[in-house]
């Protein structure tokens, strides 16, 4: 159920803040953290992900499936991606509330 969705433009510090949150939870021995980000999708180079709308759509569905796979009461899932589409963020919100 716990889900943190990091939103923002590239190079705004999303990954840095995600790493800080991860370190805090490791230091305090709290819930296990699972970080889902677009860098783990190694099929495409980072700059090419947003050049093609079909590739971007595949990437969003992959990210959503990763979040839904690990989303339970025992884990904290952090989604570290651009997340600029409001409807996509709302779908993730609804998934976390199920």
PDB file of N, CA and C in Angstrom:
ATOM      1  N   UNK A   1       0.804  -1.206   0.000  1.00  0.00           N
ATOM      2  CA  UNK A   1       0.000   0.000   0.000  1.00  0.00           C
ATOM      3  C   UNK A   1       0.843   1.265   0.000  1.00  0.00           C
ATOM      4  N   UNK A   2       1.961   1.324   0.736  1.00  0.00           N
ATOM      5  CA  UNK A   2       2.744   2.557   0.715  1.00  0.00           C
ATOM      6  C   UNK A   2       3.423   2.765  -0.640  1.00  0.00           C
ATOM      7  N   UNK A   3       3.125   3.897  -1.242  1.00  0.00           N
ATOM      8  CA  UNK A   3       3.683   4.234  -2.542  1.00  0.00           C
ATOM      9  C   UNK A   3       4.082   5.697  -2.540  1.00  0.00           C
ATOM     10  N   UNK A   4       5.293   5.964  -2.996  1.00  0.00           N
ATOM     11  CA  UNK A   4       5.765   7.338  -3.186  1.00  0.00           C
ATOM     12  C   UNK A   4       6.044   7.497  -4.674  1.00  0.00           C
ATOM     13  N   UNK A   5       5.411   8.486  -5.284  1.00  0.00           N
ATOM     14  CA  UNK A   5       5.607   8.762  -6.700  1.00  0.00           C
ATOM     15  C   UNK A   5       6.382  10.066  -6.806  1.00  0.00           C
ATOM     16  N   UNK A   6       7.597   9.975  -7.316  1.00  0.00           N
ATOM     17  CA  UNK A   6       8.435  11.151  -7.500  1.00  0.00           C
ATOM     18  C   UNK A   6       8.104  11.774  -8.851  1.00  0.00           C
ATOM     19  N   UNK A   7       7.799  13.055  -8.863  1.00  0.00           N
ATOM     20  CA  UNK A   7       7.439  13.764 -10.090  1.00  0.00           C
ATOM     21  C   UNK A   7       8.366  14.950 -10.273  1.00  0.00           C
ATOM     22  N   UNK A   8       8.640  15.272 -11.509  1.00  0.00           N
ATOM     23  CA  UNK A   8       9.442  16.455 -11.784  1.00  0.00           C
ATOM     24  C   UNK A   8      10.153  16.359 -13.114  1.00  0.00           C
ATOM     25  N   UNK A   9      10.716  17.465 -13.505  1.00  0.00           N
ATOM     26  CA  UNK A   9      11.449  17.514 -14.765  1.00  0.00           C
ATOM     27  C   UNK A   9      12.799  16.809 -14.587  1.00  0.00           C
ATOM     28  N   UNK A  10      13.440  16.416 -15.682  1.00  0.00           N
ATOM     29  CA  UNK A  10      14.754  15.787 -15.562  1.00  0.00           C
ATOM     30  C   UNK A  10      15.754  16.706 -14.850  1.00  0.00           C
ATOM     31  N   UNK A  11      16.628  16.101 -14.100  1.00  0.00           N
ATOM     32  CA  UNK A  11      17.689  16.786 -13.350  1.00  0.00           C
ATOM     33  C   UNK A  11      17.150  17.717 -12.266  1.00  0.00           C
ATOM     34  N   UNK A  12      15.980  17.397 -11.710  1.00  0.00           N
ATOM     35  CA  UNK A  12      15.436  18.223 -10.635  1.00  0.00           C
ATOM     36  C   UNK A  12      15.710  17.635  -9.256  1.00  0.00           C
ATOM     37  N   UNK A  13      16.381  16.479  -9.188  1.00  0.00           N
ATOM     38  CA  UNK A  13      16.745  15.900  -7.906  1.00  0.00           C
ATOM     39  C   UNK A  13      15.860  14.753  -7.452  1.00  0.00           C
ATOM     40  N   UNK A  14      15.068  14.192  -8.347  1.00  0.00           N
ATOM     41  CA  UNK A  14      14.183  13.082  -7.972  1.00  0.00           C
ATOM     42  C   UNK A  14      14.979  11.865  -7.524  1.00  0.00           C
ATOM     43  N   UNK A  15      15.975  11.478  -8.279  1.00  0.00           N
ATOM     44  CA  UNK A  15      16.768  10.297  -7.942  1.00  0.00           C
ATOM     45  C   UNK A  15      17.587  10.526  -6.678  1.00  0.00           C
ATOM     46  N   UNK A  16      18.085  11.726  -6.502  1.00  0.00           N
ATOM     47  CA  UNK A  16      18.846  12.057  -5.287  1.00  0.00           C
ATOM     48  C   UNK A  16      17.953  11.927  -4.052  1.00  0.00           C
ATOM     49  N   UNK A  17      16.745  12.474  -4.124  1.00  0.00           N
ATOM     50  CA  UNK A  17      15.822  12.396  -3.000  1.00  0.00           C
ATOM     51  C   UNK A  17      15.366  10.955  -2.760  1.00  0.00           C
ATOM     52  N   UNK A  18      15.181  10.202  -3.820  1.00  0.00           N
ATOM     53  CA  UNK A  18      14.825   8.790  -3.688  1.00  0.00           C
ATOM     54  C   UNK A  18      15.930   8.038  -2.955  1.00  0.00           C
ATOM     55  N   UNK A  19      17.160   8.320  -3.297  1.00  0.00           N
ATOM     56  CA  UNK A  19      18.284   7.663  -2.624  1.00  0.00           C
ATOM     57  C   UNK A  19      18.361   8.062  -1.152  1.00  0.00           C
ATOM     58  N   UNK A  20      18.077   9.322  -0.842  1.00  0.00           N
ATOM     59  CA  UNK A  20      18.064   9.780   0.551  1.00  0.00           C
ATOM     60  C   UNK A  20      16.980   9.054   1.353  1.00  0.00           C
ATOM     61  N   UNK A  21      15.792   8.902   0.764  1.00  0.00           N
ATOM     62  CA  UNK A  21      14.702   8.179   1.438  1.00  0.00           C
ATOM     63  C   UNK A  21      15.101   6.725   1.647  1.00  0.00           C
ATOM     64  N   UNK A  22      15.700   6.120   0.643  1.00  0.00           N
ATOM     65  CA  UNK A  22      16.157   4.738   0.745  1.00  0.00           C
ATOM     66  C   UNK A  22      17.175   4.578   1.869  1.00  0.00           C
ATOM     67  N   UNK A  23      18.145   5.479   1.938  1.00  0.00           N
ATOM     68  CA  UNK A  23      19.156   5.418   2.986  1.00  0.00           C
ATOM     69  C   UNK A  23      18.541   5.582   4.368  1.00  0.00           C
ATOM     70  N   UNK A  24      17.559   6.452   4.496  1.00  0.00           N
ATOM     71  CA  UNK A  24      16.889   6.668   5.775  1.00  0.00           C
ATOM     72  C   UNK A  24      16.188   5.390   6.242  1.00  0.00           C
ATOM     73  N   UNK A  25      15.472   4.737   5.338  1.00  0.00           N
ATOM     74  CA  UNK A  25      14.757   3.524   5.715  1.00  0.00           C
ATOM     75  C   UNK A  25      15.711   2.379   6.024  1.00  0.00           C
ATOM     76  N   UNK A  26      16.831   2.310   5.340  1.00  0.00           N
ATOM     77  CA  UNK A  26      17.840   1.291   5.645  1.00  0.00           C
ATOM     78  C   UNK A  26      18.461   1.567   7.011  1.00  0.00           C
ATOM     79  N   UNK A  27      18.774   2.825   7.268  1.00  0.00           N
ATOM     80  CA  UNK A  27      19.400   3.221   8.534  1.00  0.00           C
ATOM     81  C   UNK A  27      18.501   2.921   9.728  1.00  0.00           C
ATOM     82  N   UNK A  28      17.200   3.148   9.589  1.00  0.00           N
ATOM     83  CA  UNK A  28      16.249   2.954  10.688  1.00  0.00           C
ATOM     84  C   UNK A  28      15.679   1.535  10.740  1.00  0.00           C
ATOM     85  N   UNK A  29      16.074   0.668   9.818  1.00  0.00           N
ATOM     86  CA  UNK A  29      15.549  -0.703   9.729  1.00  0.00           C
ATOM     87  C   UNK A  29      14.030  -0.728   9.653  1.00  0.00           C
ATOM     88  N   UNK A  30      13.485   0.095   8.799  1.00  0.00           N
ATOM     89  CA  UNK A  30      12.041   0.147   8.597  1.00  0.00           C
ATOM     90  C   UNK A  30      11.669  -0.767   7.429  1.00  0.00           C
ATOM     91  N   UNK A  31      10.570  -0.503   6.800  1.00  0.00           N
ATOM     92  CA  UNK A  31      10.071  -1.349   5.715  1.00  0.00           C
ATOM     93  C   UNK A  31      11.095  -1.504   4.597  1.00  0.00           C
ATOM     94  N   UNK A  32      11.070  -2.655   3.928  1.00  0.00           N
ATOM     95  CA  UNK A  32      11.919  -2.804   2.741  1.00  0.00           C
ATOM     96  C   UNK A  32      11.465  -1.846   1.637  1.00  0.00           C
ATOM     97  N   UNK A  33      12.428  -1.320   0.928  1.00  0.00           N
ATOM     98  CA  UNK A  33      12.129  -0.348  -0.134  1.00  0.00           C
ATOM     99  C   UNK A  33      12.404  -0.983  -1.487  1.00  0.00           C
ATOM    100  N   UNK A  34      11.477  -0.764  -2.396  1.00  0.00           N
ATOM    101  CA  UNK A  34      11.659  -1.186  -3.776  1.00  0.00           C
ATOM    102  C   UNK A  34      11.570   0.074  -4.631  1.00  0.00           C
ATOM    103  N   UNK A  35      12.623   0.340  -5.372  1.00  0.00           N
ATOM    104  CA  UNK A  35      12.677   1.525  -6.230  1.00  0.00           C
ATOM    105  C   UNK A  35      12.448   1.079  -7.671  1.00  0.00           C
ATOM    106  N   UNK A  36      11.452   1.680  -8.289  1.00  0.00           N
ATOM    107  CA  UNK A  36      11.158   1.418  -9.697  1.00  0.00           C
ATOM    108  C   UNK A  36      11.475   2.675 -10.475  1.00  0.00           C
ATOM    109  N   UNK A  37      12.351   2.556 -11.455  1.00  0.00           N
ATOM    110  CA  UNK A  37      12.684   3.720 -12.266  1.00  0.00           C
ATOM    111  C   UNK A  37      12.882   3.304 -13.712  1.00  0.00           C
ATOM    112  N   UNK A  38      12.906   4.294 -14.578  1.00  0.00           N
ATOM    113  CA  UNK A  38      13.012   4.014 -16.007  1.00  0.00           C
ATOM    114  C   UNK A  38      14.415   3.585 -16.416  1.00  0.00           C
ATOM    115  N   UNK A  39      15.391   3.781 -15.568  1.00  0.00           N
ATOM    116  CA  UNK A  39      16.761   3.374 -15.889  1.00  0.00           C
ATOM    117  C   UNK A  39      16.866   1.856 -15.910  1.00  0.00           C
ATOM    118  N   UNK A  40      16.038   1.176 -15.111  1.00  0.00           N
ATOM    119  CA  UNK A  40      16.058  -0.279 -15.086  1.00  0.00           C
ATOM    120  C   UNK A  40      15.559  -0.885 -16.388  1.00  0.00           C
ATOM    121  N   UNK A  41      14.870  -0.115 -17.186  1.00  0.00           N
ATOM    122  CA  UNK A  41      14.415  -0.579 -18.487  1.00  0.00           C
ATOM    123  C   UNK A  41      15.570  -0.375 -19.470  1.00  0.00           C
ATOM    124  N   UNK A  42      16.413  -1.374 -19.587  1.00  0.00           N
ATOM    125  CA  UNK A  42      17.675  -1.240 -20.316  1.00  0.00           C
ATOM    126  C   UNK A  42      17.555  -1.385 -21.821  1.00  0.00           C
ATOM    127  N   UNK A  43      16.354  -1.660 -22.326  1.00  0.00           N
ATOM    128  CA  UNK A  43      16.207  -1.849 -23.776  1.00  0.00           C
ATOM    129  C   UNK A  43      16.499  -0.573 -24.551  1.00  0.00           C
ATOM    130  N   UNK A  44      16.214   0.566 -23.947  1.00  0.00           N
ATOM    131  CA  UNK A  44      16.344   1.836 -24.647  1.00  0.00           C
ATOM    132  C   UNK A  44      17.274   2.750 -23.862  1.00  0.00           C
ATOM    133  N   UNK A  45      17.961   3.582 -24.578  1.00  0.00           N
ATOM    134  CA  UNK A  45      18.772   4.593 -23.905  1.00  0.00           C
ATOM    135  C   UNK A  45      17.852   5.623 -23.279  1.00  0.00           C
ATOM    136  N   UNK A  46      18.305   6.215 -22.217  1.00  0.00           N
ATOM    137  CA  UNK A  46      17.464   7.124 -21.446  1.00  0.00           C
ATOM    138  C   UNK A  46      16.919   8.274 -22.290  1.00  0.00           C
ATOM    139  N   UNK A  47      17.723   8.842 -23.162  1.00  0.00           N
ATOM    140  CA  UNK A  47      17.281   9.981 -23.967  1.00  0.00           C
ATOM    141  C   UNK A  47      16.302   9.580 -25.063  1.00  0.00           C
ATOM    142  N   UNK A  48      16.304   8.322 -25.455  1.00  0.00           N
ATOM    143  CA  UNK A  48      15.428   7.876 -26.537  1.00  0.00           C
ATOM    144  C   UNK A  48      14.056   7.440 -26.054  1.00  0.00           C
ATOM    145  N   UNK A  49      13.858   7.334 -24.749  1.00  0.00           N
ATOM    146  CA  UNK A  49      12.573   6.869 -24.230  1.00  0.00           C
ATOM    147  C   UNK A  49      11.426   7.785 -24.619  1.00  0.00           C
ATOM    148  N   UNK A  50      11.647   9.071 -24.614  1.00  0.00           N
ATOM    149  CA  UNK A  50      10.577  10.028 -24.855  1.00  0.00           C
ATOM    150  C   UNK A  50      10.542  10.545 -26.288  1.00  0.00           C
ATOM    151  N   UNK A  51      11.351   9.974 -27.176  1.00  0.00           N
ATOM    152  CA  UNK A  51      11.359  10.393 -28.569  1.00  0.00           C
ATOM    153  C   UNK A  51      10.219   9.750 -29.361  1.00  0.00           C
ATOM    154  N   UNK A  52       9.775   8.581 -28.936  1.00  0.00           N
ATOM    155  CA  UNK A  52       8.752   7.826 -29.651  1.00  0.00           C
ATOM    156  C   UNK A  52       7.601   7.563 -28.688  1.00  0.00           C
ATOM    157  N   UNK A  53       6.391   7.925 -29.071  1.00  0.00           N
ATOM    158  CA  UNK A  53       5.255   7.781 -28.164  1.00  0.00           C
ATOM    159  C   UNK A  53       4.926   6.321 -27.870  1.00  0.00           C
ATOM    160  N   UNK A  54       5.173   5.424 -28.822  1.00  0.00           N
ATOM    161  CA  UNK A  54       4.912   4.003 -28.570  1.00  0.00           C
ATOM    162  C   UNK A  54       5.875   3.439 -27.534  1.00  0.00           C
ATOM    163  N   UNK A  55       7.136   3.811 -27.622  1.00  0.00           N
ATOM    164  CA  UNK A  55       8.120   3.356 -26.647  1.00  0.00           C
ATOM    165  C   UNK A  55       7.796   3.938 -25.272  1.00  0.00           C
ATOM    166  N   UNK A  56       7.384   5.183 -25.244  1.00  0.00           N
ATOM    167  CA  UNK A  56       7.019   5.827 -23.977  1.00  0.00           C
ATOM    168  C   UNK A  56       5.813   5.127 -23.345  1.00  0.00           C
ATOM    169  N   UNK A  57       4.844   4.743 -24.152  1.00  0.00           N
ATOM    170  CA  UNK A  57       3.666   4.037 -23.646  1.00  0.00           C
ATOM    171  C   UNK A  57       4.058   2.672 -23.074  1.00  0.00           C
ATOM    172  N   UNK A  58       4.942   1.958 -23.752  1.00  0.00           N
ATOM    173  CA  UNK A  58       5.432   0.679 -23.252  1.00  0.00           C
ATOM    174  C   UNK A  58       6.175   0.853 -21.932  1.00  0.00           C
ATOM    175  N   UNK A  59       6.960   1.928 -21.844  1.00  0.00           N
ATOM    176  CA  UNK A  59       7.709   2.190 -20.626  1.00  0.00           C
ATOM    177  C   UNK A  59       6.763   2.468 -19.460  1.00  0.00           C
ATOM    178  N   UNK A  60       5.705   3.250 -19.693  1.00  0.00           N
ATOM    179  CA  UNK A  60       4.741   3.534 -18.631  1.00  0.00           C
ATOM    180  C   UNK A  60       4.027   2.272 -18.182  1.00  0.00           C
ATOM    181  N   UNK A  61       3.652   1.413 -19.113  1.00  0.00           N
ATOM    182  CA  UNK A  61       2.971   0.174 -18.714  1.00  0.00           C
ATOM    183  C   UNK A  61       3.928  -0.743 -17.958  1.00  0.00           C
ATOM    184  N   UNK A  62       5.207  -0.761 -18.337  1.00  0.00           N
ATOM    185  CA  UNK A  62       6.195  -1.551 -17.601  1.00  0.00           C
ATOM    186  C   UNK A  62       6.359  -1.015 -16.182  1.00  0.00           C
ATOM    187  N   UNK A  63       6.458   0.305 -16.049  1.00  0.00           N
ATOM    188  CA  UNK A  63       6.589   0.905 -14.721  1.00  0.00           C
ATOM    189  C   UNK A  63       5.367   0.601 -13.851  1.00  0.00           C
ATOM    190  N   UNK A  64       4.181   0.713 -14.432  1.00  0.00           N
ATOM    191  CA  UNK A  64       2.960   0.437 -13.675  1.00  0.00           C
ATOM    192  C   UNK A  64       2.913  -1.018 -13.233  1.00  0.00           C
ATOM    193  N   UNK A  65       3.300  -1.932 -14.100  1.00  0.00           N
ATOM    194  CA  UNK A  65       3.288  -3.344 -13.721  1.00  0.00           C
ATOM    195  C   UNK A  65       4.298  -3.630 -12.616  1.00  0.00           C
ATOM    196  N   UNK A  66       5.452  -2.955 -12.663  1.00  0.00           N
ATOM    197  CA  UNK A  66       6.449  -3.131 -11.606  1.00  0.00           C
ATOM    198  C   UNK A  66       5.930  -2.631 -10.269  1.00  0.00           C
ATOM    199  N   UNK A  67       5.260  -1.487 -10.289  1.00  0.00           N
ATOM    200  CA  UNK A  67       4.698  -0.934  -9.058  1.00  0.00           C
ATOM    201  C   UNK A  67       3.635  -1.872  -8.507  1.00  0.00           C
ATOM    202  N   UNK A  68       2.724  -2.328  -9.359  1.00  0.00           N
ATOM    203  CA  UNK A  68       1.643  -3.199  -8.903  1.00  0.00           C
ATOM    204  C   UNK A  68       2.162  -4.550  -8.420  1.00  0.00           C
ATOM    205  N   UNK A  69       3.254  -5.025  -8.986  1.00  0.00           N
ATOM    206  CA  UNK A  69       3.824  -6.300  -8.570  1.00  0.00           C
ATOM    207  C   UNK A  69       4.324  -6.247  -7.128  1.00  0.00           C
ATOM    208  N   UNK A  70       4.956  -5.158  -6.745  1.00  0.00           N
ATOM    209  CA  UNK A  70       5.569  -5.069  -5.423  1.00  0.00           C
ATOM    210  C   UNK A  70       4.718  -4.342  -4.396  1.00  0.00           C
ATOM    211  N   UNK A  71       3.586  -3.835  -4.795  1.00  0.00           N
ATOM    212  CA  UNK A  71       2.751  -3.039  -3.902  1.00  0.00           C
ATOM    213  C   UNK A  71       2.000  -3.938  -2.927  1.00  0.00           C
ATOM    214  N   UNK A  72       2.416  -3.915  -1.669  1.00  0.00           N
ATOM    215  CA  UNK A  72       1.704  -4.607  -0.596  1.00  0.00           C
ATOM    216  C   UNK A  72       2.017  -3.895   0.714  1.00  0.00           C
ATOM    217  N   UNK A  73       1.461  -4.382   1.786  1.00  0.00           N
ATOM    218  CA  UNK A  73       1.616  -3.672   3.059  1.00  0.00           C
ATOM    219  C   UNK A  73       3.002  -3.857   3.668  1.00  0.00           C
ATOM    220  N   UNK A  74       3.794  -4.785   3.135  1.00  0.00           N
ATOM    221  CA  UNK A  74       5.120  -5.036   3.703  1.00  0.00           C
ATOM    222  C   UNK A  74       6.218  -4.189   3.080  1.00  0.00           C
ATOM    223  N   UNK A  75       5.984  -3.659   1.897  1.00  0.00           N
ATOM    224  CA  UNK A  75       7.014  -2.908   1.167  1.00  0.00           C
ATOM    225  C   UNK A  75       6.642  -1.441   1.040  1.00  0.00           C
ATOM    226  N   UNK A  76       7.668  -0.638   0.851  1.00  0.00           N
ATOM    227  CA  UNK A  76       7.484   0.750   0.434  1.00  0.00           C
ATOM    228  C   UNK A  76       8.005   0.831  -0.991  1.00  0.00           C
ATOM    229  N   UNK A  77       7.147   1.214  -1.916  1.00  0.00           N
ATOM    230  CA  UNK A  77       7.523   1.299  -3.329  1.00  0.00           C
ATOM    231  C   UNK A  77       7.704   2.768  -3.682  1.00  0.00           C
ATOM    232  N   UNK A  78       8.854   3.082  -4.265  1.00  0.00           N
ATOM    233  CA  UNK A  78       9.128   4.439  -4.739  1.00  0.00           C
ATOM    234  C   UNK A  78       9.244   4.377  -6.257  1.00  0.00           C
ATOM    235  N   UNK A  79       8.432   5.166  -6.924  1.00  0.00           N
ATOM    236  CA  UNK A  79       8.503   5.236  -8.377  1.00  0.00           C
ATOM    237  C   UNK A  79       9.233   6.508  -8.762  1.00  0.00           C
ATOM    238  N   UNK A  80      10.419   6.335  -9.286  1.00  0.00           N
ATOM    239  CA  UNK A  80      11.290   7.452  -9.641  1.00  0.00           C
ATOM    240  C   UNK A  80      11.329   7.561 -11.163  1.00  0.00           C
ATOM    241  N   UNK A  81      10.428   8.345 -11.710  1.00  0.00           N
ATOM    242  CA  UNK A  81      10.364   8.549 -13.151  1.00  0.00           C
ATOM    243  C   UNK A  81       9.822   9.948 -13.408  1.00  0.00           C
ATOM    244  N   UNK A  82       9.705  10.313 -14.652  1.00  0.00           N
ATOM    245  CA  UNK A  82       9.246  11.653 -15.003  1.00  0.00           C
ATOM    246  C   UNK A  82       7.822  11.910 -14.525  1.00  0.00           C
ATOM    247  N   UNK A  83       6.908  10.944 -14.745  1.00  0.00           N
ATOM    248  CA  UNK A  83       5.533  10.975 -14.226  1.00  0.00           C
ATOM    249  C   UNK A  83       4.819  12.291 -14.486  1.00  0.00           C
ATOM    250  N   UNK A  84       4.899  12.779 -15.689  1.00  0.00           N
ATOM    251  CA  UNK A  84       4.310  14.089 -15.996  1.00  0.00           C
ATOM    252  C   UNK A  84       2.848  13.991 -16.431  1.00  0.00           C
ATOM    253  N   UNK A  85       2.321  12.786 -16.626  1.00  0.00           N
ATOM    254  CA  UNK A  85       0.936  12.623 -17.065  1.00  0.00           C
ATOM    255  C   UNK A  85       0.058  12.421 -15.836  1.00  0.00           C
ATOM    256  N   UNK A  86      -0.869  13.338 -15.636  1.00  0.00           N
ATOM    257  CA  UNK A  86      -1.704  13.318 -14.433  1.00  0.00           C
ATOM    258  C   UNK A  86      -2.562  12.055 -14.363  1.00  0.00           C
ATOM    259  N   UNK A  87      -3.082  11.590 -15.469  1.00  0.00           N
ATOM    260  CA  UNK A  87      -3.902  10.380 -15.488  1.00  0.00           C
ATOM    261  C   UNK A  87      -3.111   9.152 -15.061  1.00  0.00           C
ATOM    262  N   UNK A  88      -1.840   9.099 -15.441  1.00  0.00           N
ATOM    263  CA  UNK A  88      -0.976   7.983 -15.054  1.00  0.00           C
ATOM    264  C   UNK A  88      -0.731   7.997 -13.548  1.00  0.00           C
ATOM    265  N   UNK A  89      -0.483   9.174 -13.008  1.00  0.00           N
ATOM    266  CA  UNK A  89      -0.292   9.281 -11.553  1.00  0.00           C
ATOM    267  C   UNK A  89      -1.567   8.890 -10.822  1.00  0.00           C
ATOM    268  N   UNK A  90      -2.733   9.232 -11.366  1.00  0.00           N
ATOM    269  CA  UNK A  90      -3.997   8.864 -10.741  1.00  0.00           C
ATOM    270  C   UNK A  90      -4.213   7.347 -10.779  1.00  0.00           C
ATOM    271  N   UNK A  91      -3.829   6.698 -11.874  1.00  0.00           N
ATOM    272  CA  UNK A  91      -3.915   5.241 -11.937  1.00  0.00           C
ATOM    273  C   UNK A  91      -3.053   4.597 -10.860  1.00  0.00           C
ATOM    274  N   UNK A  92      -1.861   5.136 -10.651  1.00  0.00           N
ATOM    275  CA  UNK A  92      -0.987   4.601  -9.601  1.00  0.00           C
ATOM    276  C   UNK A  92      -1.597   4.825  -8.222  1.00  0.00           C
ATOM    277  N   UNK A  93      -2.206   5.983  -8.028  1.00  0.00           N
ATOM    278  CA  UNK A  93      -2.879   6.278  -6.771  1.00  0.00           C
ATOM    279  C   UNK A  93      -3.996   5.261  -6.507  1.00  0.00           C
ATOM    280  N   UNK A  94      -4.801   4.996  -7.526  1.00  0.00           N
ATOM    281  CA  UNK A  94      -5.904   4.037  -7.375  1.00  0.00           C
ATOM    282  C   UNK A  94      -5.366   2.630  -7.108  1.00  0.00           C
ATOM    283  N   UNK A  95      -4.264   2.266  -7.745  1.00  0.00           N
ATOM    284  CA  UNK A  95      -3.654   0.955  -7.495  1.00  0.00           C
ATOM    285  C   UNK A  95      -3.169   0.827  -6.063  1.00  0.00           C
ATOM    286  N   UNK A  96      -2.657   1.916  -5.526  1.00  0.00           N
ATOM    287  CA  UNK A  96      -2.152   1.861  -4.147  1.00  0.00           C
ATOM    288  C   UNK A  96      -3.274   1.774  -3.128  1.00  0.00           C
ATOM    289  N   UNK A  97      -4.459   2.241  -3.493  1.00  0.00           N
ATOM    290  CA  UNK A  97      -5.594   2.218  -2.561  1.00  0.00           C
ATOM    291  C   UNK A  97      -6.379   0.913  -2.611  1.00  0.00           C
ATOM    292  N   UNK A  98      -6.115   0.072  -3.618  1.00  0.00           N
ATOM    293  CA  UNK A  98      -6.855  -1.210  -3.724  1.00  0.00           C
ATOM    294  C   UNK A  98      -6.488  -2.154  -2.617  1.00  0.00           C
TER     295      UNK A  98
END
